[in-house]
Short mmCIF file of C-alpha atoms and ligand atoms in Angstrom, two decimals:
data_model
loop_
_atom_site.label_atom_id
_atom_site.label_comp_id
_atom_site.label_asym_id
_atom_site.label_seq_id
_atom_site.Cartn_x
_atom_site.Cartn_y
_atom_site.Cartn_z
CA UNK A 964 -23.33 -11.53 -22.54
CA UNK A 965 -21.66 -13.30 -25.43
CA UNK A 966 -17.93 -14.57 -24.94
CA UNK A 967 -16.44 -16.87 -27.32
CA UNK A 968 -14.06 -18.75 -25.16
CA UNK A 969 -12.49 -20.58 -27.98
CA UNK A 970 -10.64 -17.01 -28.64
CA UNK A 971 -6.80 -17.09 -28.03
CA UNK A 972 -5.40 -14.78 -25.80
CA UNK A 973 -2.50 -12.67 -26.87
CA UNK A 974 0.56 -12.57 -25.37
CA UNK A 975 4.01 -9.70 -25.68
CA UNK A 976 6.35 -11.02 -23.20
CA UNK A 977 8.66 -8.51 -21.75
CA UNK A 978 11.86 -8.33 -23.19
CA UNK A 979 14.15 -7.81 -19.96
CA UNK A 980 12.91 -8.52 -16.14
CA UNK A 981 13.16 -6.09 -13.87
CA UNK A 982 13.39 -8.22 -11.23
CA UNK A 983 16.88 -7.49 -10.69
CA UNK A 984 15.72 -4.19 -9.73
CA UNK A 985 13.64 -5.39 -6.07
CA UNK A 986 15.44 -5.90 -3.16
CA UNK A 987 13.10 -8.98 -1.81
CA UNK A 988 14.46 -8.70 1.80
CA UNK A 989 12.90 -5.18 1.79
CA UNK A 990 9.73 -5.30 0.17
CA UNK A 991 6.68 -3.43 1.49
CA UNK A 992 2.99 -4.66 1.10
CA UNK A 993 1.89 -4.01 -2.69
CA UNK A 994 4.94 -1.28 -3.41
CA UNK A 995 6.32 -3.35 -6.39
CA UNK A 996 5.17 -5.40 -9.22
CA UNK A 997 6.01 -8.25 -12.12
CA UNK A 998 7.12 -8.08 -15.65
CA UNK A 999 3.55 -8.75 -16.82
CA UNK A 1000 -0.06 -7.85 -16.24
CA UNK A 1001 -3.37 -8.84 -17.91
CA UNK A 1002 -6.07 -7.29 -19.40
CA UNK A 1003 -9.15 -7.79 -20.91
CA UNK A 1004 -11.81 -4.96 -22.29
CA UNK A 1005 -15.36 -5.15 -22.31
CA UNK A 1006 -16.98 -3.10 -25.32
CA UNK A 1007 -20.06 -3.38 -27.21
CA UNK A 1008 -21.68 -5.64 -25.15
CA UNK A 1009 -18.65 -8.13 -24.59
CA UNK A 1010 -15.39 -8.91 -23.74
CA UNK A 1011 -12.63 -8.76 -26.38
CA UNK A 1012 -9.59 -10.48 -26.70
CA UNK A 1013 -7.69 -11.38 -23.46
CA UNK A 1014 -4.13 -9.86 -23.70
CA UNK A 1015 -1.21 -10.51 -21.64
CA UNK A 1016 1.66 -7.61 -22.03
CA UNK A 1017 4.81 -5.96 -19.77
CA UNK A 1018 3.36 -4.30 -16.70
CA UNK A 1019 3.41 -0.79 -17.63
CA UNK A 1020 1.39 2.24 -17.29
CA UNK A 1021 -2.72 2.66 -19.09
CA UNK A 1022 -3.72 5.34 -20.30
CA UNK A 1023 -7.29 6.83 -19.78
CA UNK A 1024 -9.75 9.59 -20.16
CA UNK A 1025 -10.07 11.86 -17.03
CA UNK A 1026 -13.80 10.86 -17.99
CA UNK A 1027 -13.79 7.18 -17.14
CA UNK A 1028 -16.85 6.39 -14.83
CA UNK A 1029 -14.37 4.57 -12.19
CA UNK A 1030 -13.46 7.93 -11.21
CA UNK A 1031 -16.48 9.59 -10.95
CA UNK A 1032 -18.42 7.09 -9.66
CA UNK A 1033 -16.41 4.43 -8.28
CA UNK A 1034 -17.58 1.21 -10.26
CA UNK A 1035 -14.90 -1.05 -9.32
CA UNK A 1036 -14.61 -4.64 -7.95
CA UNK A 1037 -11.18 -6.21 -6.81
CA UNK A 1038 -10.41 -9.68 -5.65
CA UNK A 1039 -6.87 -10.83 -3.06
CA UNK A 1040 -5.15 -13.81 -3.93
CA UNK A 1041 -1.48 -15.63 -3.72
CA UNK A 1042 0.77 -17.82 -5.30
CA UNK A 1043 2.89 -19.91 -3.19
CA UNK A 1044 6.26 -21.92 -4.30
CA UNK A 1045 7.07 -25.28 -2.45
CA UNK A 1046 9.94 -26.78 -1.91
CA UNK A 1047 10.08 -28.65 -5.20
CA UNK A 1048 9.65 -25.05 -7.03
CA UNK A 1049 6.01 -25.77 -7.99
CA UNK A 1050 3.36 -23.00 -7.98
CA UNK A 1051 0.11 -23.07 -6.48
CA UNK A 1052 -2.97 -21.22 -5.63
CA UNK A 1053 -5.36 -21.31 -2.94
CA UNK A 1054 -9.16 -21.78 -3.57
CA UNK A 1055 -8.82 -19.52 -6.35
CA UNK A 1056 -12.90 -21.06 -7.40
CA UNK A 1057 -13.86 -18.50 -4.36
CA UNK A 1058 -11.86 -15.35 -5.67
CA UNK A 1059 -13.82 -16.23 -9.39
CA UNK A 1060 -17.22 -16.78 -8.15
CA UNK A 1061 -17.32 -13.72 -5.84
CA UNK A 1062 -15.26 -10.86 -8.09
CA UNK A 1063 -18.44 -12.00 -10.37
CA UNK A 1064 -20.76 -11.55 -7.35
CA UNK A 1065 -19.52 -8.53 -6.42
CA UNK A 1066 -19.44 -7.33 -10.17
CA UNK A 1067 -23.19 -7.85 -10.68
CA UNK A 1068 -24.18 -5.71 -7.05
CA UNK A 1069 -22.28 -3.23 -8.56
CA UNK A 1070 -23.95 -3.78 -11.97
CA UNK A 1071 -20.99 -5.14 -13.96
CA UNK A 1072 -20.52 -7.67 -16.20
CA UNK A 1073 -19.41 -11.17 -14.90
CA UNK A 1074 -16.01 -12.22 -16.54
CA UNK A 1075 -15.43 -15.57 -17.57
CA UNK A 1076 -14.66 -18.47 -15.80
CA UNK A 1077 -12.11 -20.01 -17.98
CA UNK A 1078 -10.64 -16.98 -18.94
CA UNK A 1079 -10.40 -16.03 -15.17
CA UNK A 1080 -8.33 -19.27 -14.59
CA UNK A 1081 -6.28 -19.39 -17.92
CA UNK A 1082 -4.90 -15.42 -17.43
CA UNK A 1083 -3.81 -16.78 -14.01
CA UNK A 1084 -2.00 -19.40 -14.76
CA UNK A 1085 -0.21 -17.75 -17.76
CA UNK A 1086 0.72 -14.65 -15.83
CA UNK A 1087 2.03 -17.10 -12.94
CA UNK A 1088 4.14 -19.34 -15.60
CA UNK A 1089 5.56 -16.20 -17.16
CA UNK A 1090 6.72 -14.61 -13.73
CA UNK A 1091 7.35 -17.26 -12.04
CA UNK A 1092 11.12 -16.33 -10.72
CA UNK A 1093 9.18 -13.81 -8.66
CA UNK A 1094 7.65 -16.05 -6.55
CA UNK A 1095 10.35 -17.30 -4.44
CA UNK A 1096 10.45 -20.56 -2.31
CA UNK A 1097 9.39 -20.90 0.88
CA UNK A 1098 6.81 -20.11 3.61
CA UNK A 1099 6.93 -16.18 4.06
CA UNK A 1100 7.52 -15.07 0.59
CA UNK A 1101 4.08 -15.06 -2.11
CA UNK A 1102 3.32 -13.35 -5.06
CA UNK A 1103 0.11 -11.21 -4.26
CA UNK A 1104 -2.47 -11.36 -6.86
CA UNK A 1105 -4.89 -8.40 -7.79
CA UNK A 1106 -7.87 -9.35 -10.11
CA UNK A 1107 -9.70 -6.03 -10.45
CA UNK A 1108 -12.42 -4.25 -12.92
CA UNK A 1109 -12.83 -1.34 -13.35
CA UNK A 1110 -16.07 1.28 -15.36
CA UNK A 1111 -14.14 2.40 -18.03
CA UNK A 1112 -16.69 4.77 -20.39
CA UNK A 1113 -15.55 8.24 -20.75
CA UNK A 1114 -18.69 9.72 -19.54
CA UNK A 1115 -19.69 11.13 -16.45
CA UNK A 1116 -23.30 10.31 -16.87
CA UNK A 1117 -24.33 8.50 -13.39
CA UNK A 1118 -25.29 5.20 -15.13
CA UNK A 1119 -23.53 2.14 -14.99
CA UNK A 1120 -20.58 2.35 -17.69
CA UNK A 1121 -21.28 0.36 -21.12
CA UNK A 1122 -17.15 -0.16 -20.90
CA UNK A 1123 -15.07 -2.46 -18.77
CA UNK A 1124 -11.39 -3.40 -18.30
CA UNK A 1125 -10.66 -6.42 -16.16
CA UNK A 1126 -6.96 -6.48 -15.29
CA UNK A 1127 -4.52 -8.73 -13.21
CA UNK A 1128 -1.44 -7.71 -11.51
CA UNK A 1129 0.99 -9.14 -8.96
CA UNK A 1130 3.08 -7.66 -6.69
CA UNK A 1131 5.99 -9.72 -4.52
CA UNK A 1132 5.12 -9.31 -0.94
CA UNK A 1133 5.98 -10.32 2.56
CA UNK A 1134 3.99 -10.20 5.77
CA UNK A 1135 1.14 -7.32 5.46
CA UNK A 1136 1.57 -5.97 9.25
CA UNK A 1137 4.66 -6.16 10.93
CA UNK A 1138 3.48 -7.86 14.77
CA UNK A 1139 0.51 -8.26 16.39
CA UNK A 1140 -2.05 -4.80 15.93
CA UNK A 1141 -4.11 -3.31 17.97
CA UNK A 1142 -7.58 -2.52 17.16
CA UNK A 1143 -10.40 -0.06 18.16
CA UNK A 1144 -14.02 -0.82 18.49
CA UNK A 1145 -16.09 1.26 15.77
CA UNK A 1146 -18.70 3.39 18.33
CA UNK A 1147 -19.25 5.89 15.65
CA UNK A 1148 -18.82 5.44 11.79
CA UNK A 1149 -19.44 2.47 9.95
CA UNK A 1150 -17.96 0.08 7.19
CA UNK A 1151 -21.71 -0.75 6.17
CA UNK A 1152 -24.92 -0.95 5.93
CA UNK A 1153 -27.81 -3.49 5.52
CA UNK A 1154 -28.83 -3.55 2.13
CA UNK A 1155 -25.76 -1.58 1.74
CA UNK A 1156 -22.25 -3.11 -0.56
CA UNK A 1157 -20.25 -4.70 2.44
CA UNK A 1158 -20.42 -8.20 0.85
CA UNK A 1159 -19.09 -6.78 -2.08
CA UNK A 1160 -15.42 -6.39 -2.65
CA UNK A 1161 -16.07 -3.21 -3.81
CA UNK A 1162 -13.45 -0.42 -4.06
CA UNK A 1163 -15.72 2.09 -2.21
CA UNK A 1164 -15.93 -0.13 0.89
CA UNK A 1165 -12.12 0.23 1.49
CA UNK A 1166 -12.01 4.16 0.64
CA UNK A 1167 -14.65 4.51 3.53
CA UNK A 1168 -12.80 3.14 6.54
CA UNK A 1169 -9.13 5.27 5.59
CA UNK A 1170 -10.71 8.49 7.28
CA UNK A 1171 -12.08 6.30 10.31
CA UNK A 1172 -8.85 4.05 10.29
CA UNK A 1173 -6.63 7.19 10.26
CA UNK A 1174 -8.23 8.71 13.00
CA UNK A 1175 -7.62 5.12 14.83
CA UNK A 1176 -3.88 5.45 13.97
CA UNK A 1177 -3.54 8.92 15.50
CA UNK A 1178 -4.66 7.35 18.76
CA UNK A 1179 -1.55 4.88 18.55
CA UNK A 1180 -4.32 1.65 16.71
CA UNK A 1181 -4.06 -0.16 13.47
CA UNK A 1182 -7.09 -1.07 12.54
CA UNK A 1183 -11.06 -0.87 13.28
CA UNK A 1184 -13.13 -3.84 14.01
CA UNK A 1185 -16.33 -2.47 12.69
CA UNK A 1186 -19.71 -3.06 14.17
CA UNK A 1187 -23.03 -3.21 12.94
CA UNK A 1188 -23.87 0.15 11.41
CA UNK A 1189 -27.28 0.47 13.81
CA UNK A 1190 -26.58 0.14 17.17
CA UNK A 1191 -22.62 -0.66 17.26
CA UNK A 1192 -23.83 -3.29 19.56
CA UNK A 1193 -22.35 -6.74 17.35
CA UNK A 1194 -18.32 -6.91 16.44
CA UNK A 1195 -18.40 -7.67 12.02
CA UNK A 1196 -15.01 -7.38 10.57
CA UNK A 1197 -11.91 -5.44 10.63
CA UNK A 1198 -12.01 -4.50 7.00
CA UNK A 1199 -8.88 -5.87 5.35
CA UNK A 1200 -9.46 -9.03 7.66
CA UNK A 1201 -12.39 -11.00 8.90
CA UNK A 1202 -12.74 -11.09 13.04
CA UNK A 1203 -12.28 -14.29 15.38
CA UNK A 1204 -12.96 -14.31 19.31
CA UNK A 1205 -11.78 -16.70 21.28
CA UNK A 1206 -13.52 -16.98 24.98
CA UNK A 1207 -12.53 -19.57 26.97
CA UNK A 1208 -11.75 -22.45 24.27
CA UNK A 1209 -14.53 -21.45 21.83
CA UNK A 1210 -14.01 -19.53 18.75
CA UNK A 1211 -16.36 -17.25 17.79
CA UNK A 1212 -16.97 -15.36 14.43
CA UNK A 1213 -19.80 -13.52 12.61
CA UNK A 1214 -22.37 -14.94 10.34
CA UNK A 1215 -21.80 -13.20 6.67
CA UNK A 1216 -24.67 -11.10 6.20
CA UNK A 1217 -24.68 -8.21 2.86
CA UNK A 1218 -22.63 -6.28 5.70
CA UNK A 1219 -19.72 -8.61 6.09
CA UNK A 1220 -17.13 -9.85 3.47
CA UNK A 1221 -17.30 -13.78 2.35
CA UNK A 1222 -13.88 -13.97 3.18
CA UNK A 1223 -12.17 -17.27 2.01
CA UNK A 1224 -9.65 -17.32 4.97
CA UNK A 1225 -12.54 -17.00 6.95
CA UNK A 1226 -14.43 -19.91 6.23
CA UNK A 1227 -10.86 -21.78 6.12
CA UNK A 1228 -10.59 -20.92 9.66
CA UNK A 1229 -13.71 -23.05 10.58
CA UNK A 1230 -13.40 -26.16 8.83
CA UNK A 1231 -10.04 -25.80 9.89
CA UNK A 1232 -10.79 -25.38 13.53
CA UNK A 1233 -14.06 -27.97 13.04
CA UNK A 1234 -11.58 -30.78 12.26
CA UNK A 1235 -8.91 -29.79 15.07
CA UNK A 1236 -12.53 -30.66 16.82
CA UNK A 1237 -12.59 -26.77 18.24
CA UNK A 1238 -15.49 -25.62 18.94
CA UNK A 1239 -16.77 -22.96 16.79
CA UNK A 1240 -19.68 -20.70 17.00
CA UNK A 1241 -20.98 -18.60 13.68
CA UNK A 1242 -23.14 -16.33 15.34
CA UNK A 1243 -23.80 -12.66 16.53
CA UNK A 1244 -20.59 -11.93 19.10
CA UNK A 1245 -21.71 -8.37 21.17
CA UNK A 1246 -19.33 -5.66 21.86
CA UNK A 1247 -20.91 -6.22 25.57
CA UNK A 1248 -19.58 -10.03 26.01
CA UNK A 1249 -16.06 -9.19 24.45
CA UNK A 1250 -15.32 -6.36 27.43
CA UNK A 1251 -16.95 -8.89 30.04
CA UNK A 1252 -14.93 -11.43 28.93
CA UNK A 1253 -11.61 -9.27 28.65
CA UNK A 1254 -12.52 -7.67 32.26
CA UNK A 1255 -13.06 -11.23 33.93
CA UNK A 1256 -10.45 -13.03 31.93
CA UNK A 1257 -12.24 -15.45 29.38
CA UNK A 1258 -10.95 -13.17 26.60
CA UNK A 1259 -8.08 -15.65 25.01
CA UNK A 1260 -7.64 -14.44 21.67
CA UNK A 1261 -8.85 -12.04 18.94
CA UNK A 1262 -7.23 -12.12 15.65
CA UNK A 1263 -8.14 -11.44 11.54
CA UNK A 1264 -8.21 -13.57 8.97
CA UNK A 1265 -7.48 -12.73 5.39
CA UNK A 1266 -5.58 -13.52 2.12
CA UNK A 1267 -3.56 -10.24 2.65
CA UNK A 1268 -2.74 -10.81 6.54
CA UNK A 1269 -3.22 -14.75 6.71
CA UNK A 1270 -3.71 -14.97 10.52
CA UNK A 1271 -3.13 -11.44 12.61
CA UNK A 1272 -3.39 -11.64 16.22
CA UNK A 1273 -4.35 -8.68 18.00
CA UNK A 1274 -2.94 -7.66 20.89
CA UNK A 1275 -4.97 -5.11 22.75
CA UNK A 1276 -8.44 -3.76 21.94
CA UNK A 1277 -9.72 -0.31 22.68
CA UNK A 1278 -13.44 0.65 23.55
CA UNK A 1279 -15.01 3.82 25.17
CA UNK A 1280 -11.89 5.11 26.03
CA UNK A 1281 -10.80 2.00 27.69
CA UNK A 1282 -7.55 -0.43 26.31
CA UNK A 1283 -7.52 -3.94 26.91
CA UNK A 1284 -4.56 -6.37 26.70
CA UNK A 1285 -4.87 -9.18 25.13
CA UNK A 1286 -1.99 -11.87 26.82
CA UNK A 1287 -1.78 -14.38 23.93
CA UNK A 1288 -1.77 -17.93 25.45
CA UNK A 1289 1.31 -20.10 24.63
CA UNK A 1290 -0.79 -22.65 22.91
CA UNK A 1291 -3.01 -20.00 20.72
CA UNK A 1292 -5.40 -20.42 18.17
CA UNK A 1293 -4.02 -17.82 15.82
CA UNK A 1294 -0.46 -19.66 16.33
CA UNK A 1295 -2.12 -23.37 15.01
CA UNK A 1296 -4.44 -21.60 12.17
CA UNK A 1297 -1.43 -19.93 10.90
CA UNK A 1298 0.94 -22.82 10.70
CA UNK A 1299 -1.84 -25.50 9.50
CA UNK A 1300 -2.76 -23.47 6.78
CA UNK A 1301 0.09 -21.88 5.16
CA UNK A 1302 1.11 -25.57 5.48
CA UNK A 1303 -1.35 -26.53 3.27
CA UNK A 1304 -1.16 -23.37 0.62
CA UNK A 1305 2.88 -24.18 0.38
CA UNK A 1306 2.62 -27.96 -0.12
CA UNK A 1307 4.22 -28.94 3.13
CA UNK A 1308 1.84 -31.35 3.94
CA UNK A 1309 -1.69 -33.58 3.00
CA UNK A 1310 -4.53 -31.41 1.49
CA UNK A 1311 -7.71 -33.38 2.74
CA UNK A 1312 -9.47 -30.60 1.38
CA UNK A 1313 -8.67 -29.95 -1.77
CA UNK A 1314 -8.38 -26.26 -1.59
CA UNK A 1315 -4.42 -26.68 -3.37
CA UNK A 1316 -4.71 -25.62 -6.95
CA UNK A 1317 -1.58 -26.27 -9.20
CA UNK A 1318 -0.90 -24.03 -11.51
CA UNK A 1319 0.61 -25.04 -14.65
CA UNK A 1320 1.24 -24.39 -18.53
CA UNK A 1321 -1.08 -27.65 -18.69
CA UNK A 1322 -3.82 -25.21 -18.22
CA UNK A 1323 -4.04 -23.46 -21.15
C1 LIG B 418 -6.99 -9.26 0.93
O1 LIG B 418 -6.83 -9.82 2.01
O2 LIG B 418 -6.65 -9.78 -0.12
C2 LIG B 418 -7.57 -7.94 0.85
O3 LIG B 418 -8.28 -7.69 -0.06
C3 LIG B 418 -7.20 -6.91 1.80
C4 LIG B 418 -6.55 -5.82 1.04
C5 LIG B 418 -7.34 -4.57 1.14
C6 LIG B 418 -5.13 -5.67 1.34
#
């Protein structure tokens, strides 16, 4: 794929915010978005000029491929204001190297690195009164692509359109959830597109999820899709066990997403000097430990949720409580990272990313 990167992106800033219109004190997960969005077309062979313009409606061909066949990739991400009113990112290198992974398993084009970075930071510069101060409130970012050839041949699409929008949120879940065991259907498969963020993995799990929230249960901590014998990951979060002091996650495999709050979670928890084990965590030794008391903690991990404890899981017909200790893991994980993505203390990491009009 050719890109000239040297091309200028084009930019038609919004004549009036709407942002007098959102009541921040009331906003639901993903309900409302900024003044501008990007976008980005891939035709005949490569990507054309990148082009920043008011958020507003597309319109497309009932034909596109994305609805017939569901070619389409999606990344989570967040701005965060400090105190100081600066704007930053968090490990946004992981979001850009794995939309492109995902991408090419679903045989897309990669989009370019620079382009990637510069279309954030301009969109983040040009809406940045909508990311307000302080822990708690974040612009949500959506980097998405999506098969845009008006033909329903089933072949990947020749056309693309990469697009970024961002929506003012709050706190995904409201409390602690509880979760249900998958015994039955699965997120995915071995060989299968779980390590993609692919659009098709999330429309899976709503039937499987709703059927969870009849029974009074937010979400599904999926299991392996042959036996249901190992806990993966919760779907719009990554899983953590904690038995006695260790904490305990799943190894990524092509079931289970890469997720970047994930793997901030262990080196996290590796230089608190917690023990943590990657490995394969059995439905079996989660009820023993629940029934004799070594259960301490489960809770997700993800951009979208940050840290969400769970408070009771469900298997075979069976609930069990989850009594969060005072000094809990999902408590410190929370607090020492959102500490870090909102500039409130050191970053020994380097995981901060500024963003800035220097960047373009
Ligand atoms: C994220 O955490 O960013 C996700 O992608 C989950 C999303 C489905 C809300």
């Amino acid at each position: 794929m050719s890109t000239d990167i040297s091309t200028k992106f084009i930019v038609e800033e919004a004549k009036e915010s709407r942002i007098h219109e959102v009541d921040f004190d009331t906003l639901l997960f993903g309900k409302e978005f900024t003044d501008h969005m990007f976008e980005c077309d891939f035709i005949d062979g490569k990507w054309q000029t990148p082009t920043i313009r008011p958020y507003q409606p597309i319109l497309v061909d009932p034909s596109l491929k994305v609805f017939h066949y569901g070619q389409a990739v999606f990344e989570g991400m967040k701005a965060y204001k400090d105190d100081a009113g600066q704007v930053w990112m968090f490990r946004p290198d992981q979001n850009q190297i794995r939309i492109n992974k995902s991408a090419k398993r679903l045989a897309m084009p990669e989009f370019p690195k620079d382009w990637f970075f510069e279309a954030l930071n301009r969109l983040l510069v040009l809406d940045d009164a909508w990311i307000r101060k302080g822990k708690g409130n974040v612009v949500y970012i959506r980097p998405f692509i999506i098969a845009t050839e008006p033909a329903i041949m089933a072949a990947p699409s020749t056309q693309y359109k990469f697009m970024i929008i961002l929506s003012p949120v709050k706190s995904y879940f409201r409390g602690d959830v509880s979760v249900v065991f998958a015994e039955h259907y699965s997120r995915s498969a071995d060989g299968g597109v779980g390590a993609a963020k692919a659009a098709g993995n999330y429309a899976g799990q709503f039937y499987p999820t709703n059927l969870a929230k009849e029974m009074g249960y937010q979400q599904v901590i999926w299991t392996d899709s042959n036996e249901h014998k190992y806990l993966e990951e919760a779907g719009t979060m990554n899983a953590f066990f904690r038995i006695n002091d260790v904490l305990i996650t799943a190894p990524t495999s092509d079931r289970i997403l890469d997720g970047v709050t994930r793997k901030t979670v262990i080196d996290v928890a590796r230089r608190e000097g917690i023990p943590v084990e990657v490995r394969k965590i059995t439905v079996a030794e989660v009820v023993a430990a629940a029934k004799e008391g070594s259960l301490k903690e489960i809770f997700g991990a993800g951009t979208a949720v940050v840290i969400s404890p769970v408070k009771s899981f469900s298997y075979q017909g069976v609930d069990y409580p989850i009594n969060k200790p005072e000094k809990s893991y999902a408590d410190l994980f929370k607090e020492l990272i959102t500490d870090i993505q909102y500039n409130i203390v050191e970053d020994p990491f380097g995981w901060r990313y500024k963003v800035s009009a220097d960047n373009y």
